[in-house]
mmCIF file with all atom_site columns, C-alpha atoms in Angstrom:
data_model
loop_
_atom_site.group_PDB
_atom_site.id
_atom_site.type_symbol
_atom_site.label_atom_id
_atom_site.label_alt_id
_atom_site.label_comp_id
_atom_site.label_asym_id
_atom_site.label_entity_id
_atom_site.label_seq_id
_atom_site.pdbx_PDB_ins_code
_atom_site.Cartn_x
_atom_site.Cartn_y
_atom_site.Cartn_z
_atom_site.occupancy
_atom_site.B_iso_or_equiv
_atom_site.pdbx_formal_charge
_atom_site.auth_seq_id
_atom_site.auth_comp_id
_atom_site.auth_asym_id
_atom_site.auth_atom_id
_atom_site.pdbx_PDB_model_num
ATOM 1   C CA . MET A 1 1   ? 288.317 58.686  71.575 1.00 0.00 ? 1   MET A CA 1
ATOM 2   C CA . VAL A 1 2   ? 286.539 55.647  70.510 1.00 0.00 ? 2   VAL A CA 1
ATOM 3   C CA . ALA A 1 3   ? 283.435 55.460  68.236 1.00 0.00 ? 3   ALA A CA 1
ATOM 4   C CA . GLY A 1 4   ? 280.019 55.556  69.763 1.00 0.00 ? 4   GLY A CA 1
ATOM 5   C CA . ARG A 1 5   ? 280.927 58.192  72.188 1.00 0.00 ? 5   ARG A CA 1
ATOM 6   C CA . ARG A 1 6   ? 278.503 61.116  73.258 1.00 0.00 ? 6   ARG A CA 1
ATOM 7   C CA . VAL A 1 7   ? 280.634 64.248  72.484 1.00 0.00 ? 7   VAL A CA 1
ATOM 8   C CA . GLY A 1 8   ? 279.670 67.697  73.299 1.00 0.00 ? 8   GLY A CA 1
ATOM 9   C CA . VAL A 1 9   ? 280.850 70.770  71.345 1.00 0.00 ? 9   VAL A CA 1
ATOM 10  C CA . PHE A 1 10  ? 281.215 73.898  73.380 1.00 0.00 ? 10  PHE A CA 1
ATOM 11  C CA . GLY A 1 11  ? 282.257 76.893  71.266 1.00 0.00 ? 11  GLY A CA 1
ATOM 12  C CA . GLY A 1 12  ? 283.149 80.513  72.250 1.00 0.00 ? 12  GLY A CA 1
ATOM 13  C CA . THR A 1 13  ? 285.790 83.123  72.188 1.00 0.00 ? 13  THR A CA 1
ATOM 14  C CA . PHE A 1 14  ? 286.993 82.356  75.679 1.00 0.00 ? 14  PHE A CA 1
ATOM 15  C CA . ASP A 1 15  ? 288.731 85.504  76.108 1.00 0.00 ? 15  ASP A CA 1
ATOM 16  C CA . PRO A 1 16  ? 289.334 84.511  78.848 1.00 0.00 ? 16  PRO A CA 1
ATOM 17  C CA . PRO A 1 17  ? 287.604 81.105  79.782 1.00 0.00 ? 17  PRO A CA 1
ATOM 18  C CA . HIS A 1 18  ? 286.225 81.542  83.198 1.00 0.00 ? 18  HIS A CA 1
ATOM 19  C CA . LEU A 1 19  ? 284.808 79.530  86.211 1.00 0.00 ? 19  LEU A CA 1
ATOM 20  C CA . GLY A 1 20  ? 281.324 80.262  84.915 1.00 0.00 ? 20  GLY A CA 1
ATOM 21  C CA . HIS A 1 21  ? 282.257 78.379  81.765 1.00 0.00 ? 21  HIS A CA 1
ATOM 22  C CA . SER A 1 22  ? 283.645 75.477  83.613 1.00 0.00 ? 22  SER A CA 1
ATOM 23  C CA . ILE A 1 23  ? 280.601 75.020  85.889 1.00 0.00 ? 23  ILE A CA 1
ATOM 24  C CA . ALA A 1 24  ? 278.067 75.258  83.146 1.00 0.00 ? 24  ALA A CA 1
ATOM 25  C CA . ALA A 1 25  ? 280.117 72.703  81.094 1.00 0.00 ? 25  ALA A CA 1
ATOM 26  C CA . GLY A 1 26  ? 280.305 70.269  83.988 1.00 0.00 ? 26  GLY A CA 1
ATOM 27  C CA . GLU A 1 27  ? 276.643 70.464  84.533 1.00 0.00 ? 27  GLU A CA 1
ATOM 28  C CA . VAL A 1 28  ? 275.835 70.105  80.901 1.00 0.00 ? 28  VAL A CA 1
ATOM 29  C CA . ALA A 1 29  ? 278.053 67.039  80.647 1.00 0.00 ? 29  ALA A CA 1
ATOM 30  C CA . ASP A 1 30  ? 276.299 65.397  83.633 1.00 0.00 ? 30  ASP A CA 1
ATOM 31  C CA . ALA A 1 31  ? 272.867 66.343  82.455 1.00 0.00 ? 31  ALA A CA 1
ATOM 32  C CA . VAL A 1 32  ? 273.299 64.973  78.876 1.00 0.00 ? 32  VAL A CA 1
ATOM 33  C CA . GLY A 1 33  ? 275.561 62.141  79.685 1.00 0.00 ? 33  GLY A CA 1
ATOM 34  C CA . LEU A 1 34  ? 278.572 63.267  77.714 1.00 0.00 ? 34  LEU A CA 1
ATOM 35  C CA . ASP A 1 35  ? 281.671 61.222  77.385 1.00 0.00 ? 35  ASP A CA 1
ATOM 36  C CA . ARG A 1 36  ? 283.636 64.312  76.403 1.00 0.00 ? 36  ARG A CA 1
ATOM 37  C CA . LEU A 1 37  ? 283.129 67.903  76.008 1.00 0.00 ? 37  LEU A CA 1
ATOM 38  C CA . LEU A 1 38  ? 285.366 69.674  73.562 1.00 0.00 ? 38  LEU A CA 1
ATOM 39  C CA . TRP A 1 39  ? 285.898 73.395  74.141 1.00 0.00 ? 39  TRP A CA 1
ATOM 40  C CA . VAL A 1 40  ? 286.196 74.993  70.695 1.00 0.00 ? 40  VAL A CA 1
ATOM 41  C CA . PRO A 1 41  ? 287.748 78.560  70.646 1.00 0.00 ? 41  PRO A CA 1
ATOM 42  C CA . ALA A 1 42  ? 286.791 80.524  67.580 1.00 0.00 ? 42  ALA A CA 1
ATOM 43  C CA . ARG A 1 43  ? 289.463 82.117  65.589 1.00 0.00 ? 43  ARG A CA 1
ATOM 44  C CA . ILE A 1 44  ? 287.161 85.015  64.268 1.00 0.00 ? 44  ILE A CA 1
ATOM 45  C CA . PRO A 1 45  ? 283.685 84.696  65.852 1.00 0.00 ? 45  PRO A CA 1
ATOM 46  C CA . PRO A 1 46  ? 280.822 85.625  63.236 1.00 0.00 ? 46  PRO A CA 1
ATOM 47  C CA . HIS A 1 47  ? 278.617 87.110  65.875 1.00 0.00 ? 47  HIS A CA 1
ATOM 48  C CA . LYS A 1 48  ? 281.032 89.292  67.862 1.00 0.00 ? 48  LYS A CA 1
ATOM 49  C CA . PRO A 1 49  ? 282.058 91.960  65.497 1.00 0.00 ? 49  PRO A CA 1
ATOM 50  C CA . GLY A 1 50  ? 283.753 95.327  66.630 1.00 0.00 ? 50  GLY A CA 1
ATOM 51  C CA . ARG A 1 51  ? 286.364 93.916  69.164 1.00 0.00 ? 51  ARG A CA 1
ATOM 52  C CA . ALA A 1 52  ? 289.580 92.302  68.347 1.00 0.00 ? 52  ALA A CA 1
ATOM 53  C CA . ALA A 1 53  ? 290.070 89.108  70.224 1.00 0.00 ? 53  ALA A CA 1
ATOM 54  C CA . THR A 1 54  ? 293.157 88.234  72.094 1.00 0.00 ? 54  THR A CA 1
ATOM 55  C CA . PRO A 1 55  ? 295.566 86.285  69.668 1.00 0.00 ? 55  PRO A CA 1
ATOM 56  C CA . ALA A 1 56  ? 294.608 82.735  68.998 1.00 0.00 ? 56  ALA A CA 1
ATOM 57  C CA . GLU A 1 57  ? 297.693 81.151  70.531 1.00 0.00 ? 57  GLU A CA 1
ATOM 58  C CA . LEU A 1 58  ? 297.029 82.880  73.768 1.00 0.00 ? 58  LEU A CA 1
ATOM 59  C CA . ARG A 1 59  ? 293.518 81.821  73.888 1.00 0.00 ? 59  ARG A CA 1
ATOM 60  C CA . ARG A 1 60  ? 294.355 78.310  73.006 1.00 0.00 ? 60  ARG A CA 1
ATOM 61  C CA . ARG A 1 61  ? 296.905 78.193  76.074 1.00 0.00 ? 61  ARG A CA 1
ATOM 62  C CA . MET A 1 62  ? 294.069 79.756  78.314 1.00 0.00 ? 62  MET A CA 1
ATOM 63  C CA . VAL A 1 63  ? 291.521 77.139  77.349 1.00 0.00 ? 63  VAL A CA 1
ATOM 64  C CA . GLU A 1 64  ? 294.253 74.279  77.688 1.00 0.00 ? 64  GLU A CA 1
ATOM 65  C CA . ALA A 1 65  ? 294.815 75.721  81.195 1.00 0.00 ? 65  ALA A CA 1
ATOM 66  C CA . ALA A 1 66  ? 291.009 75.991  82.048 1.00 0.00 ? 66  ALA A CA 1
ATOM 67  C CA . VAL A 1 67  ? 290.146 72.381  80.915 1.00 0.00 ? 67  VAL A CA 1
ATOM 68  C CA . GLY A 1 68  ? 293.246 70.671  82.418 1.00 0.00 ? 68  GLY A CA 1
ATOM 69  C CA . ASP A 1 69  ? 291.617 69.703  85.773 1.00 0.00 ? 69  ASP A CA 1
ATOM 70  C CA . ASP A 1 70  ? 288.491 67.814  84.348 1.00 0.00 ? 70  ASP A CA 1
ATOM 71  C CA . PRO A 1 71  ? 288.955 64.618  82.373 1.00 0.00 ? 71  PRO A CA 1
ATOM 72  C CA . ARG A 1 72  ? 285.760 65.007  80.492 1.00 0.00 ? 72  ARG A CA 1
ATOM 73  C CA . PHE A 1 73  ? 287.049 68.406  78.994 1.00 0.00 ? 73  PHE A CA 1
ATOM 74  C CA . GLU A 1 74  ? 289.372 68.715  75.901 1.00 0.00 ? 74  GLU A CA 1
ATOM 75  C CA . LEU A 1 75  ? 290.623 71.488  73.876 1.00 0.00 ? 75  LEU A CA 1
ATOM 76  C CA . CYS A 1 76  ? 289.450 71.273  70.110 1.00 0.00 ? 76  CYS A CA 1
ATOM 77  C CA . ASP A 1 77  ? 291.480 73.757  68.047 1.00 0.00 ? 77  ASP A CA 1
ATOM 78  C CA . LEU A 1 78  ? 289.792 73.102  64.650 1.00 0.00 ? 78  LEU A CA 1
ATOM 79  C CA . GLU A 1 79  ? 288.660 76.685  64.505 1.00 0.00 ? 79  GLU A CA 1
ATOM 80  C CA . LEU A 1 80  ? 292.067 78.179  65.567 1.00 0.00 ? 80  LEU A CA 1
ATOM 81  C CA . GLU A 1 81  ? 293.774 76.282  62.759 1.00 0.00 ? 81  GLU A CA 1
ATOM 82  C CA . ARG A 1 82  ? 291.306 77.394  60.067 1.00 0.00 ? 82  ARG A CA 1
ATOM 83  C CA . GLU A 1 83  ? 291.661 80.668  58.449 1.00 0.00 ? 83  GLU A CA 1
ATOM 84  C CA . GLY A 1 84  ? 288.815 83.127  58.299 1.00 0.00 ? 84  GLY A CA 1
ATOM 85  C CA . VAL A 1 85  ? 285.634 83.417  60.222 1.00 0.00 ? 85  VAL A CA 1
ATOM 86  C CA . SER A 1 86  ? 284.816 80.392  62.435 1.00 0.00 ? 86  SER A CA 1
ATOM 87  C CA . TYR A 1 87  ? 281.526 78.857  61.497 1.00 0.00 ? 87  TYR A CA 1
ATOM 88  C CA . THR A 1 88  ? 279.943 76.015  63.623 1.00 0.00 ? 88  THR A CA 1
ATOM 89  C CA . VAL A 1 89  ? 278.701 74.068  60.670 1.00 0.00 ? 89  VAL A CA 1
ATOM 90  C CA . ASP A 1 90  ? 282.391 73.679  59.238 1.00 0.00 ? 90  ASP A CA 1
ATOM 91  C CA . THR A 1 91  ? 283.585 72.535  62.678 1.00 0.00 ? 91  THR A CA 1
ATOM 92  C CA . LEU A 1 92  ? 280.759 69.913  63.014 1.00 0.00 ? 92  LEU A CA 1
ATOM 93  C CA . ARG A 1 93  ? 281.349 68.603  59.471 1.00 0.00 ? 93  ARG A CA 1
ATOM 94  C CA . SER A 1 94  ? 285.015 68.304  60.275 1.00 0.00 ? 94  SER A CA 1
ATOM 95  C CA . LEU A 1 95  ? 284.184 66.276  63.506 1.00 0.00 ? 95  LEU A CA 1
ATOM 96  C CA . ARG A 1 96  ? 281.645 64.256  61.714 1.00 0.00 ? 96  ARG A CA 1
ATOM 97  C CA . ALA A 1 97  ? 284.031 63.452  58.954 1.00 0.00 ? 97  ALA A CA 1
ATOM 98  C CA . SER A 1 98  ? 286.886 62.477  61.350 1.00 0.00 ? 98  SER A CA 1
ATOM 99  C CA . HIS A 1 99  ? 284.661 60.632  63.862 1.00 0.00 ? 99  HIS A CA 1
ATOM 100 C CA . PRO A 1 100 ? 281.508 59.290  62.106 1.00 0.00 ? 100 PRO A CA 1
ATOM 101 C CA . GLY A 1 101 ? 280.661 57.122  65.085 1.00 0.00 ? 101 GLY A CA 1
ATOM 102 C CA . TRP A 1 102 ? 280.195 59.894  67.485 1.00 0.00 ? 102 TRP A CA 1
ATOM 103 C CA . SER A 1 103 ? 276.913 61.237  68.722 1.00 0.00 ? 103 SER A CA 1
ATOM 104 C CA . LEU A 1 104 ? 277.414 65.147  68.617 1.00 0.00 ? 104 LEU A CA 1
ATOM 105 C CA . PHE A 1 105 ? 275.766 67.732  70.950 1.00 0.00 ? 105 PHE A CA 1
ATOM 106 C CA . LEU A 1 106 ? 276.116 71.358  70.217 1.00 0.00 ? 106 LEU A CA 1
ATOM 107 C CA . VAL A 1 107 ? 276.203 73.243  73.474 1.00 0.00 ? 107 VAL A CA 1
ATOM 108 C CA . LEU A 1 108 ? 274.980 77.001  73.307 1.00 0.00 ? 108 LEU A CA 1
ATOM 109 C CA . GLY A 1 109 ? 273.471 79.526  75.626 1.00 0.00 ? 109 GLY A CA 1
ATOM 110 C CA . SER A 1 110 ? 269.754 79.801  75.351 1.00 0.00 ? 110 SER A CA 1
ATOM 111 C CA . ASP A 1 111 ? 270.151 83.513  74.521 1.00 0.00 ? 111 ASP A CA 1
ATOM 112 C CA . LEU A 1 112 ? 271.694 82.484  71.182 1.00 0.00 ? 112 LEU A CA 1
ATOM 113 C CA . LEU A 1 113 ? 268.695 80.468  70.141 1.00 0.00 ? 113 LEU A CA 1
ATOM 114 C CA . GLY A 1 114 ? 266.701 83.608  69.114 1.00 0.00 ? 114 GLY A CA 1
ATOM 115 C CA . GLY A 1 115 ? 269.307 84.281  66.464 1.00 0.00 ? 115 GLY A CA 1
ATOM 116 C CA . PHE A 1 116 ? 270.004 80.644  65.526 1.00 0.00 ? 116 PHE A CA 1
ATOM 117 C CA . ALA A 1 117 ? 268.214 80.887  62.125 1.00 0.00 ? 117 ALA A CA 1
ATOM 118 C CA . SER A 1 118 ? 270.690 83.550  60.967 1.00 0.00 ? 118 SER A CA 1
ATOM 119 C CA . TRP A 1 119 ? 273.711 81.229  61.458 1.00 0.00 ? 119 TRP A CA 1
ATOM 120 C CA . ARG A 1 120 ? 275.269 79.615  58.424 1.00 0.00 ? 120 ARG A CA 1
ATOM 121 C CA . GLU A 1 121 ? 273.325 76.684  57.415 1.00 0.00 ? 121 GLU A CA 1
ATOM 122 C CA . PRO A 1 122 ? 271.318 76.201  60.542 1.00 0.00 ? 122 PRO A CA 1
ATOM 123 C CA . GLU A 1 123 ? 269.332 73.220  59.199 1.00 0.00 ? 123 GLU A CA 1
ATOM 124 C CA . ALA A 1 124 ? 272.618 71.540  58.510 1.00 0.00 ? 124 ALA A CA 1
ATOM 125 C CA . ILE A 1 125 ? 273.886 72.231  62.040 1.00 0.00 ? 125 ILE A CA 1
ATOM 126 C CA . ALA A 1 126 ? 270.671 70.666  63.538 1.00 0.00 ? 126 ALA A CA 1
ATOM 127 C CA . GLY A 1 127 ? 271.278 67.677  61.385 1.00 0.00 ? 127 GLY A CA 1
ATOM 128 C CA . LEU A 1 128 ? 274.869 67.182  62.360 1.00 0.00 ? 128 LEU A CA 1
ATOM 129 C CA . ALA A 1 129 ? 274.431 67.572  66.194 1.00 0.00 ? 129 ALA A CA 1
ATOM 130 C CA . GLU A 1 130 ? 271.553 67.600  68.839 1.00 0.00 ? 130 GLU A CA 1
ATOM 131 C CA . LEU A 1 131 ? 271.273 71.219  70.184 1.00 0.00 ? 131 LEU A CA 1
ATOM 132 C CA . VAL A 1 132 ? 271.550 71.604  73.806 1.00 0.00 ? 132 VAL A CA 1
ATOM 133 C CA . ALA A 1 133 ? 270.448 75.040  75.239 1.00 0.00 ? 133 ALA A CA 1
ATOM 134 C CA . VAL A 1 134 ? 272.200 76.138  78.458 1.00 0.00 ? 134 VAL A CA 1
ATOM 135 C CA . ARG A 1 135 ? 269.759 78.164  80.583 1.00 0.00 ? 135 ARG A CA 1
ATOM 136 C CA . ARG A 1 136 ? 270.727 80.018  83.537 1.00 0.00 ? 136 ARG A CA 1
ATOM 137 C CA . ALA A 1 137 ? 268.205 80.554  86.341 1.00 0.00 ? 137 ALA A CA 1
ATOM 138 C CA . GLY A 1 138 ? 266.427 84.013  85.774 1.00 0.00 ? 138 GLY A CA 1
ATOM 139 C CA . ALA A 1 139 ? 267.292 83.958  82.103 1.00 0.00 ? 139 ALA A CA 1
ATOM 140 C CA . ALA A 1 140 ? 264.355 84.362  79.573 1.00 0.00 ? 140 ALA A CA 1
ATOM 141 C CA . PRO A 1 141 ? 262.602 80.910  78.854 1.00 0.00 ? 141 PRO A CA 1
ATOM 142 C CA . VAL A 1 142 ? 263.627 78.994  75.812 1.00 0.00 ? 142 VAL A CA 1
ATOM 143 C CA . PRO A 1 143 ? 261.346 79.870  72.946 1.00 0.00 ? 143 PRO A CA 1
ATOM 144 C CA . GLU A 1 144 ? 258.512 77.226  72.575 1.00 0.00 ? 144 GLU A CA 1
ATOM 145 C CA . ARG A 1 145 ? 259.286 76.717  68.839 1.00 0.00 ? 145 ARG A CA 1
ATOM 146 C CA . THR A 1 146 ? 262.802 75.568  69.590 1.00 0.00 ? 146 THR A CA 1
ATOM 147 C CA . VAL A 1 147 ? 261.687 73.143  72.395 1.00 0.00 ? 147 VAL A CA 1
ATOM 148 C CA . ASN A 1 148 ? 259.208 71.788  69.898 1.00 0.00 ? 148 ASN A CA 1
ATOM 149 C CA . ALA A 1 149 ? 261.954 71.607  67.163 1.00 0.00 ? 149 ALA A CA 1
ATOM 150 C CA . GLY A 1 150 ? 263.857 69.161  69.635 1.00 0.00 ? 150 GLY A CA 1
ATOM 151 C CA . VAL A 1 151 ? 266.253 71.471  71.431 1.00 0.00 ? 151 VAL A CA 1
ATOM 152 C CA . ARG A 1 152 ? 267.133 70.125  74.775 1.00 0.00 ? 152 ARG A CA 1
ATOM 153 C CA . THR A 1 153 ? 267.297 72.540  77.590 1.00 0.00 ? 153 THR A CA 1
ATOM 154 C CA . VAL A 1 154 ? 269.649 72.284  80.767 1.00 0.00 ? 154 VAL A CA 1
ATOM 155 C CA . ARG A 1 155 ? 269.246 74.518  83.528 1.00 0.00 ? 155 ARG A CA 1
ATOM 156 C CA . VAL A 1 156 ? 272.671 75.395  85.072 1.00 0.00 ? 156 VAL A CA 1
ATOM 157 C CA . THR A 1 157 ? 273.789 77.035  88.344 1.00 0.00 ? 157 THR A CA 1
ATOM 158 C CA . PRO A 1 158 ? 273.578 80.885  87.905 1.00 0.00 ? 158 PRO A CA 1
ATOM 159 C CA . VAL A 1 159 ? 277.159 82.340  88.088 1.00 0.00 ? 159 VAL A CA 1
ATOM 160 C CA . ASP A 1 160 ? 277.587 86.120  87.768 1.00 0.00 ? 160 ASP A CA 1
ATOM 161 C CA . LEU A 1 161 ? 280.667 85.976  85.525 1.00 0.00 ? 161 LEU A CA 1
ATOM 162 C CA . SER A 1 162 ? 281.487 87.188  81.934 1.00 0.00 ? 162 SER A CA 1
ATOM 163 C CA . SER A 1 163 ? 284.743 87.392  80.018 1.00 0.00 ? 163 SER A CA 1
ATOM 164 C CA . SER A 1 164 ? 284.079 91.157  79.368 1.00 0.00 ? 164 SER A CA 1
ATOM 165 C CA . ARG A 1 165 ? 283.597 91.765  83.145 1.00 0.00 ? 165 ARG A CA 1
ATOM 166 C CA . ILE A 1 166 ? 286.966 89.999  83.734 1.00 0.00 ? 166 ILE A CA 1
ATOM 167 C CA . ARG A 1 167 ? 288.870 91.991  81.035 1.00 0.00 ? 167 ARG A CA 1
ATOM 168 C CA . GLY A 1 168 ? 287.286 95.083  82.437 1.00 0.00 ? 168 GLY A CA 1
ATOM 169 C CA . ARG A 1 169 ? 288.535 94.239  86.084 1.00 0.00 ? 169 ARG A CA 1
ATOM 170 C CA . VAL A 1 170 ? 291.996 93.552  84.829 1.00 0.00 ? 170 VAL A CA 1
ATOM 171 C CA . ALA A 1 171 ? 292.074 96.896  82.923 1.00 0.00 ? 171 ALA A CA 1
ATOM 172 C CA . ARG A 1 172 ? 291.385 98.728  86.186 1.00 0.00 ? 172 ARG A CA 1
ATOM 173 C CA . GLY A 1 173 ? 294.030 96.714  88.173 1.00 0.00 ? 173 GLY A CA 1
ATOM 174 C CA . MET A 1 174 ? 291.487 94.591  90.196 1.00 0.00 ? 174 MET A CA 1
ATOM 175 C CA . ALA A 1 175 ? 291.962 90.952  91.080 1.00 0.00 ? 175 ALA A CA 1
ATOM 176 C CA . VAL A 1 176 ? 290.307 88.135  89.116 1.00 0.00 ? 176 VAL A CA 1
ATOM 177 C CA . SER A 1 177 ? 291.883 85.070  90.942 1.00 0.00 ? 177 SER A CA 1
ATOM 178 C CA . ASP A 1 178 ? 288.301 84.039  92.284 1.00 0.00 ? 178 ASP A CA 1
ATOM 179 C CA . MET A 1 179 ? 287.017 84.256  88.654 1.00 0.00 ? 179 MET A CA 1
ATOM 180 C CA . VAL A 1 180 ? 289.326 82.032  86.591 1.00 0.00 ? 180 VAL A CA 1
ATOM 181 C CA . ALA A 1 181 ? 291.273 78.937  87.058 1.00 0.00 ? 181 ALA A CA 1
ATOM 182 C CA . PRO A 1 182 ? 294.710 79.610  88.887 1.00 0.00 ? 182 PRO A CA 1
ATOM 183 C CA . ARG A 1 183 ? 296.688 78.671  85.616 1.00 0.00 ? 183 ARG A CA 1
ATOM 184 C CA . VAL A 1 184 ? 294.482 80.951  83.468 1.00 0.00 ? 184 VAL A CA 1
ATOM 185 C CA . ALA A 1 185 ? 295.236 83.843  86.036 1.00 0.00 ? 185 ALA A CA 1
ATOM 186 C CA . SER A 1 186 ? 298.836 83.073  85.508 1.00 0.00 ? 186 SER A CA 1
ATOM 187 C CA . ILE A 1 187 ? 298.768 83.361  81.813 1.00 0.00 ? 187 ILE A CA 1
ATOM 188 C CA . ILE A 1 188 ? 296.753 86.896  82.009 1.00 0.00 ? 188 ILE A CA 1
ATOM 189 C CA . GLU A 1 189 ? 299.397 88.031  84.531 1.00 0.00 ? 189 GLU A CA 1
ATOM 190 C CA . ARG A 1 190 ? 302.487 86.854  82.752 1.00 0.00 ? 190 ARG A CA 1
ATOM 191 C CA . GLU A 1 191 ? 301.373 87.981  79.185 1.00 0.00 ? 191 GLU A CA 1
ATOM 192 C CA . ARG A 1 192 ? 299.959 91.220  80.586 1.00 0.00 ? 192 ARG A CA 1
ATOM 193 C CA . LEU A 1 193 ? 296.631 90.590  79.002 1.00 0.00 ? 193 LEU A CA 1
ATOM 194 C CA . TYR A 1 194 ? 293.655 93.068  79.053 1.00 0.00 ? 194 TYR A CA 1
ATOM 195 C CA . ARG A 1 195 ? 295.839 95.869  80.427 1.00 0.00 ? 195 ARG A CA 1
ATOM 196 C CA . THR A 1 196 ? 294.962 99.462  79.376 1.00 0.00 ? 196 THR A CA 1
ATOM 197 C CA . ARG A 1 197 ? 297.340 100.995 77.068 1.00 0.00 ? 197 ARG A CA 1
ATOM 198 C CA . GLU A 1 198 ? 300.032 103.099 78.712 1.00 0.00 ? 198 GLU A CA 1
#
């Protein structure tokens, strides 16, 4: 990508990536005027202890499958390639070092803003990228202090989907073909992901 581009950074476990992710990502890209939106799967997410994620290579393949139909979307595997816990500040620093001309926008759910101060080096994150809070209709309002601090809020179409709900449906033998992209559904089926142990 060329210098001077407006590039969003959309992180998550993506276990699996679903249509709610894609809808929100597209609406944010439109609202903010992004040239590209990088989907960044975390190797080890720091804020989700207690559940082992699907192996990194399988999540990489699922994200590749999820982003393939939108030319604005791209898999960024910086965190999958890096050992240890995935910290946003490290990813933003890597992107800034590789592409100093980019304007970076960190896309995160508005529900995460309340705990943002506990992230590793939140001031550095805010200096490296503009924060864009995704707010679904019916969600709690974005705290006033964050709006005053320059966090941009984008309201997106509410979609009643979550990765945990999809995993639960697969474990119970229920269909998820209307919840994930067809190629993601194929990977889940072929690799027998999220099945209950026999």
